[in-house]
Amino acid sequence: MSEHKSRFLIKQRALLKGYLITMAKQNKLYGLQYKEEIKKELDRYGYKPTHSEIYKSLHELMEDGTLKQIKRKKEGAKLQTVMIYLIEDKGKAELYMKQLKVELDRCYGLLGKAIADFYS
Amino acid sequence: MSEHKSRFLIKQRALLKGYLITMAKQNKLYGLQYKEEIKKELDRYGYKPTHSEIYKSLHELMEDGTLKQIKRKKEGAKLQTVMIYLIEDKGKAELYMKQLKVELDRCYGLLGKAIADFYS
DNA sequence: CCATGAACACGCTGTTCATCG
DNA sequence: CGATGAACAGCGTGTTCATGG
């Protein structure tokens, strides 16, 4: 997320990772549950994540050691095995969120500038 | 820019068109001048447009009849011919800006929501 | 059908190449 | 070299396909 000369707006996956880390600190959810929770937050802004992006984001956060994955039996009649994601490295998680803030503030400022330039 | 079920953030070219229309209403600039002017506005937000995106945006706005192109001799010793872009259809230009506002407000709200979700 | 994951395809955008004055 | 434009290439992301419970 760093050392880029010029970039437009934040990439979808970078923001998804912010939600995944934030939610993983509080709950023990599996893949599609993250998808549903994020959808609940952002649906009214016209955005709904795909399962593909959720899984890719989770996988990348595991590859760099931020999250870890454990198998769990899903509650209910089906007894299906699901993958629960938890924080593995709290320091990495917090560092990511700190860097994400810089990027989000930048994008928020850019859009605010455009809105001011166009409609004031 | 319309009738999409789910989208993340606005595309770069859609925002560039907003600047091009806004600037074309006030000045008579050629391609690379638009690039420089937009760079001046957004450079401090880490964004600098490429000449390629500027030209593609201008061409698309001409294709749909929003802008028109006229040849002009460039001032100075070189006397090079440049392409000046002007508003062709004021109604289309205003409609575009109106639709753009909806999209910009949506994106601004989405980022604000994420910032609130993460850092409050 | 639900959950996970991988493979594939398309669209956006930056880099490079090509002309012309 | 400045300006315009087109062609090309990489990457982000949505859709589809595959496997297992």
Short mmCIF file of C-alpha atoms (C1' of nucleotides) in Angstrom, two decimals:
data_model
loop_
_atom_site.label_atom_id
_atom_site.label_comp_id
_atom_site.label_asym_id
_atom_site.label_seq_id
_atom_site.Cartn_x
_atom_site.Cartn_y
_atom_site.Cartn_z
CA MET A 1 0.00 0.00 0.00
CA SER A 2 2.98 2.34 0.10
CA GLU A 3 5.69 3.98 -2.05
CA HIS A 4 3.57 4.83 -5.08
CA LYS A 5 4.27 7.94 -7.14
CA SER A 6 0.75 8.49 -8.38
CA ARG A 7 -2.43 6.62 -7.69
CA PHE A 8 -6.04 7.46 -8.10
CA LEU A 9 -8.30 5.86 -5.51
CA ILE A 10 -7.79 3.00 -3.10
CA LYS A 11 -8.20 -0.50 -4.46
CA GLN A 12 -11.19 -2.50 -3.39
CA ARG A 13 -9.15 -5.27 -1.83
CA ALA A 14 -7.22 -2.86 0.38
CA LEU A 15 -10.47 -1.62 1.89
CA LEU A 16 -11.88 -5.11 2.26
CA LYS A 17 -8.79 -6.04 4.25
CA GLY A 18 -9.56 -3.19 6.60
CA TYR A 19 -13.00 -4.64 7.29
CA LEU A 20 -11.66 -8.17 7.61
CA ILE A 21 -9.05 -7.16 10.17
CA THR A 22 -11.49 -4.99 12.09
CA MET A 23 -14.10 -7.73 12.23
CA ALA A 24 -11.63 -10.50 12.99
CA LYS A 25 -10.60 -8.61 16.11
CA GLN A 26 -14.12 -8.89 17.49
CA ASN A 27 -15.73 -12.00 16.09
CA LYS A 28 -14.95 -15.46 14.87
CA LEU A 29 -16.43 -15.58 11.42
CA TYR A 30 -15.95 -17.69 8.34
CA GLY A 31 -15.54 -16.50 4.77
CA LEU A 32 -19.08 -16.01 3.61
CA GLN A 33 -20.05 -14.45 6.91
CA TYR A 34 -17.49 -11.72 6.36
CA LYS A 35 -19.02 -11.20 2.97
CA GLU A 36 -22.48 -10.79 4.48
CA GLU A 37 -21.32 -8.48 7.25
CA ILE A 38 -19.47 -6.18 4.89
CA LYS A 39 -22.43 -6.17 2.56
CA LYS A 40 -24.63 -5.03 5.45
CA GLU A 41 -22.32 -2.10 6.10
CA LEU A 42 -21.84 -0.93 2.53
CA ASP A 43 -24.88 -2.06 0.60
CA ARG A 44 -26.55 1.30 0.96
CA TYR A 45 -23.54 2.88 -0.72
CA GLY A 46 -24.15 0.70 -3.75
CA TYR A 47 -21.37 -1.75 -3.02
CA LYS A 48 -21.60 -5.47 -2.47
CA PRO A 49 -18.45 -7.59 -2.33
CA THR A 50 -18.09 -10.82 -4.29
CA HIS A 51 -17.07 -14.03 -2.59
CA SER A 52 -14.03 -14.15 -4.82
CA GLU A 53 -12.63 -10.86 -3.54
CA ILE A 54 -13.35 -11.83 0.04
CA TYR A 55 -11.42 -15.07 -0.26
CA LYS A 56 -8.53 -13.49 -2.09
CA SER A 57 -8.29 -10.81 0.57
CA LEU A 58 -8.35 -13.39 3.35
CA HIS A 59 -5.73 -15.49 1.61
CA GLU A 60 -3.39 -12.56 1.17
CA LEU A 61 -3.75 -11.60 4.82
CA MET A 62 -2.81 -15.16 5.72
CA GLU A 63 0.15 -15.23 3.37
CA ASP A 64 1.70 -12.23 5.08
CA GLY A 65 0.94 -13.63 8.52
CA THR A 66 -1.69 -11.13 9.63
CA LEU A 67 -4.53 -13.63 9.89
CA LYS A 68 -4.69 -17.34 10.55
CA GLN A 69 -7.21 -19.94 9.58
CA ILE A 70 -8.74 -22.69 11.70
CA LYS A 71 -11.28 -25.37 10.86
CA ARG A 72 -14.58 -25.38 12.72
CA LYS A 73 -17.77 -27.39 12.53
CA LYS A 74 -20.59 -25.14 11.47
CA GLU A 75 -23.54 -25.03 13.85
CA GLY A 76 -26.83 -26.52 12.76
CA ALA A 77 -28.05 -29.69 11.15
CA LYS A 78 -25.59 -29.68 8.26
CA LEU A 79 -22.46 -29.91 10.41
CA GLN A 80 -20.40 -28.55 7.60
CA THR A 81 -16.76 -27.65 8.13
CA VAL A 82 -15.99 -23.97 7.70
CA MET A 83 -12.83 -21.88 7.85
CA ILE A 84 -12.71 -19.39 10.69
CA TYR A 85 -10.29 -16.47 10.38
CA LEU A 86 -8.57 -14.93 13.38
CA ILE A 87 -5.85 -12.38 14.00
CA GLU A 88 -2.46 -14.05 13.89
CA ASP A 89 -0.14 -11.06 14.32
CA LYS A 90 -1.73 -8.18 16.20
CA GLY A 91 1.17 -5.87 15.41
CA LYS A 92 0.85 -6.47 11.68
CA ALA A 93 -2.88 -5.95 11.89
CA GLU A 94 -2.49 -2.62 13.63
CA LEU A 95 0.22 -1.51 11.26
CA TYR A 96 -2.01 -2.30 8.33
CA MET A 97 -4.86 -0.29 9.80
CA LYS A 98 -2.54 2.61 10.46
CA GLN A 99 -1.31 2.67 6.90
CA LEU A 100 -4.81 2.23 5.62
CA LYS A 101 -5.87 5.37 7.44
CA VAL A 102 -3.36 7.46 5.55
CA GLU A 103 -4.63 6.10 2.27
CA LEU A 104 -8.30 6.48 3.16
CA ASP A 105 -7.76 10.05 4.30
CA ARG A 106 -6.01 10.82 1.04
CA CYS A 107 -8.87 9.41 -1.04
CA TYR A 108 -11.49 11.11 1.09
CA GLY A 109 -9.67 14.39 0.60
CA LEU A 110 -9.37 13.88 -3.13
CA LEU A 111 -13.08 13.25 -3.58
CA GLY A 112 -13.93 16.17 -1.32
CA LYS A 113 -11.68 18.38 -3.44
CA ALA A 114 -13.40 17.28 -6.63
CA ILE A 115 -16.85 17.86 -5.15
CA ALA A 116 -15.78 21.32 -4.04
CA ASP A 117 -14.24 22.09 -7.43
CA PHE A 118 -17.36 21.03 -9.29
CA TYR A 119 -20.28 22.10 -7.15
CA SER A 120 -19.44 25.18 -5.19
CA MET B 1 -22.07 6.08 -15.31
CA SER B 2 -25.52 4.74 -14.52
CA GLU B 3 -27.56 1.54 -13.99
CA HIS B 4 -24.96 -0.55 -12.17
CA LYS B 5 -25.99 -3.05 -9.53
CA SER B 6 -22.80 -2.93 -7.52
CA ARG B 7 -19.72 -0.85 -7.94
CA PHE B 8 -16.90 0.08 -5.67
CA LEU B 9 -15.49 3.54 -6.35
CA ILE B 10 -15.74 5.87 -9.29
CA LYS B 11 -13.49 5.24 -12.24
CA GLN B 12 -10.68 7.64 -12.90
CA ARG B 13 -11.92 8.62 -16.33
CA ALA B 14 -15.35 9.57 -15.00
CA LEU B 15 -13.79 12.07 -12.64
CA LEU B 16 -11.39 13.40 -15.27
CA LYS B 17 -14.39 14.14 -17.47
CA GLY B 18 -15.81 16.21 -14.66
CA TYR B 19 -12.70 18.36 -14.62
CA LEU B 20 -12.56 18.58 -18.40
CA ILE B 21 -16.16 19.77 -18.66
CA THR B 22 -15.76 22.20 -15.78
CA MET B 23 -12.59 23.68 -17.23
CA ALA B 24 -13.87 23.76 -20.80
CA LYS B 25 -16.72 25.99 -19.65
CA GLN B 26 -14.26 28.65 -18.54
CA ASN B 27 -11.16 28.39 -20.65
CA LYS B 28 -9.97 27.40 -24.07
CA LEU B 29 -7.30 24.85 -23.41
CA TYR B 30 -5.63 22.12 -25.40
CA GLY B 31 -4.98 18.56 -24.29
CA LEU B 32 -1.76 18.81 -22.37
CA GLN B 33 -2.91 22.00 -20.71
CA TYR B 34 -5.87 20.17 -19.21
CA LYS B 35 -3.42 17.59 -17.97
CA GLU B 36 -1.32 20.27 -16.26
CA GLU B 37 -4.30 22.05 -14.74
CA ILE B 38 -5.78 18.89 -13.29
CA LYS B 39 -2.39 17.92 -11.97
CA LYS B 40 -2.19 21.25 -10.18
CA GLU B 41 -5.50 20.59 -8.46
CA LEU B 42 -4.91 17.00 -7.42
CA ASP B 43 -1.17 16.57 -7.14
CA ARG B 44 -1.24 17.14 -3.40
CA TYR B 45 -3.65 14.22 -3.10
CA GLY B 46 -1.08 11.96 -4.69
CA TYR B 47 -2.72 11.85 -8.09
CA LYS B 48 -1.30 12.92 -11.42
CA PRO B 49 -3.14 12.09 -14.66
CA THR B 50 -1.39 10.58 -17.65
CA HIS B 51 -1.67 12.13 -21.08
CA SER B 52 -3.23 8.93 -22.31
CA GLU B 53 -6.19 9.13 -19.94
CA ILE B 54 -6.67 12.80 -20.71
CA TYR B 55 -6.89 12.18 -24.43
CA LYS B 56 -9.14 9.17 -24.05
CA SER B 57 -11.47 11.18 -21.84
CA LEU B 58 -11.54 14.05 -24.31
CA HIS B 59 -12.18 11.72 -27.22
CA GLU B 60 -15.08 10.02 -25.46
CA LEU B 61 -16.64 13.38 -24.61
CA MET B 62 -16.40 14.28 -28.28
CA GLU B 63 -17.87 11.01 -29.44
CA ASP B 64 -21.01 11.58 -27.41
CA GLY B 65 -21.24 15.19 -28.54
CA THR B 66 -20.48 16.90 -25.24
CA LEU B 67 -17.26 18.57 -26.39
CA LYS B 68 -15.97 19.70 -29.74
CA GLN B 69 -12.48 20.13 -31.06
CA ILE B 70 -11.01 23.02 -33.04
CA LYS B 71 -7.52 23.57 -34.42
CA ARG B 72 -5.53 26.53 -33.20
CA LYS B 73 -2.04 27.85 -33.74
CA LYS B 74 -0.12 27.70 -30.53
CA GLU B 75 1.35 31.00 -29.34
CA GLY B 76 5.11 31.42 -29.34
CA ALA B 77 7.96 30.82 -31.69
CA LYS B 78 7.11 27.23 -32.56
CA LEU B 79 3.71 28.00 -34.09
CA GLN B 80 2.58 24.48 -33.51
CA THR B 81 -1.01 23.46 -34.16
CA VAL B 82 -2.90 22.32 -31.09
CA MET B 83 -6.40 20.98 -30.46
CA ILE B 84 -8.61 23.22 -28.37
CA TYR B 85 -11.60 21.62 -26.67
CA LEU B 86 -14.85 23.49 -26.11
CA ILE B 87 -18.34 22.68 -24.90
CA GLU B 88 -20.45 21.46 -27.80
CA ASP B 89 -23.70 20.58 -26.02
CA LYS B 90 -24.27 22.54 -22.85
CA GLY B 91 -27.24 20.41 -21.89
CA LYS B 92 -25.24 17.22 -22.11
CA ALA B 93 -22.44 18.78 -20.14
CA GLU B 94 -24.76 19.80 -17.34
CA LEU B 95 -26.46 16.44 -17.31
CA TYR B 96 -23.12 14.73 -16.99
CA MET B 97 -22.14 16.93 -14.06
CA LYS B 98 -25.47 16.28 -12.41
CA GLN B 99 -25.05 12.51 -12.68
CA LEU B 100 -21.46 12.78 -11.59
CA LYS B 101 -22.56 14.46 -8.39
CA VAL B 102 -24.67 11.48 -7.43
CA GLU B 103 -21.75 9.16 -7.99
CA LEU B 104 -19.24 11.37 -6.18
CA ASP B 105 -21.54 11.75 -3.21
CA ARG B 106 -21.95 8.00 -3.07
CA CYS B 107 -18.19 7.38 -3.09
CA TYR B 108 -17.56 10.13 -0.58
CA GLY B 109 -20.14 8.56 1.70
CA LEU B 110 -18.68 5.10 1.30
CA LEU B 111 -15.20 6.23 2.25
CA GLY B 112 -16.54 8.24 5.15
CA LYS B 113 -18.39 5.18 6.35
CA ALA B 114 -15.25 3.06 6.22
CA ILE B 115 -13.23 5.68 8.07
CA ALA B 116 -15.91 5.84 10.75
CA ASP B 117 -16.10 2.06 10.97
CA PHE B 118 -12.36 1.71 11.36
CA TYR B 119 -11.22 4.67 13.43
CA SER B 120 -13.94 5.71 15.83
"C1'" DC C 1 -27.68 -26.11 -1.47
"C1'" DC C 2 -23.55 -23.93 1.32
"C1'" DA C 3 -18.72 -23.09 1.61
"C1'" DT C 4 -14.19 -22.73 -0.23
"C1'" DG C 5 -11.13 -22.20 -3.75
"C1'" DA C 6 -9.11 -21.83 -8.40
"C1'" DA C 7 -9.35 -20.64 -13.33
"C1'" DC C 8 -10.68 -17.75 -16.64
"C1'" DA C 9 -12.09 -13.43 -19.01
"C1'" DC C 10 -12.81 -8.66 -19.33
"C1'" DG C 11 -12.19 -3.80 -18.46
"C1'" DC C 12 -9.41 0.07 -16.78
"C1'" DT C 13 -5.34 2.31 -17.02
"C1'" DG C 14 -0.13 3.18 -17.50
"C1'" DT C 15 3.70 2.56 -20.69
"C1'" DT C 16 5.32 2.52 -25.00
"C1'" DC C 17 5.40 3.43 -29.79
"C1'" DA C 18 4.23 6.43 -33.97
"C1'" DT C 19 3.36 10.97 -36.50
"C1'" DC C 20 3.43 15.53 -37.21
"C1'" DG C 21 4.81 20.42 -36.73
"C1'" DC D 1 11.16 18.57 -28.24
"C1'" DG D 2 5.91 19.50 -27.61
"C1'" DA D 3 1.51 17.75 -28.88
"C1'" DT D 4 -1.68 14.28 -30.31
"C1'" DG D 5 -2.98 9.79 -30.88
"C1'" DA D 6 -2.88 4.69 -31.15
"C1'" DA D 7 -1.17 0.17 -29.76
"C1'" DC D 8 0.25 -2.70 -26.38
"C1'" DA D 9 0.68 -4.84 -21.76
"C1'" DG D 10 -0.32 -5.54 -16.78
"C1'" DC D 11 -3.27 -5.86 -13.20
"C1'" DG D 12 -7.55 -5.63 -10.52
"C1'" DT D 13 -11.74 -7.72 -10.28
"C1'" DG D 14 -16.19 -10.21 -11.61
"C1'" DT D 15 -17.89 -14.55 -13.55
"C1'" DT D 16 -17.51 -19.11 -14.05
"C1'" DC D 17 -16.01 -23.61 -13.00
"C1'" DA D 18 -14.52 -27.35 -9.59
"C1'" DT D 19 -14.53 -29.91 -5.17
"C1'" DG D 20 -16.29 -31.26 -0.90
"C1'" DG D 21 -19.57 -31.46 2.85
#
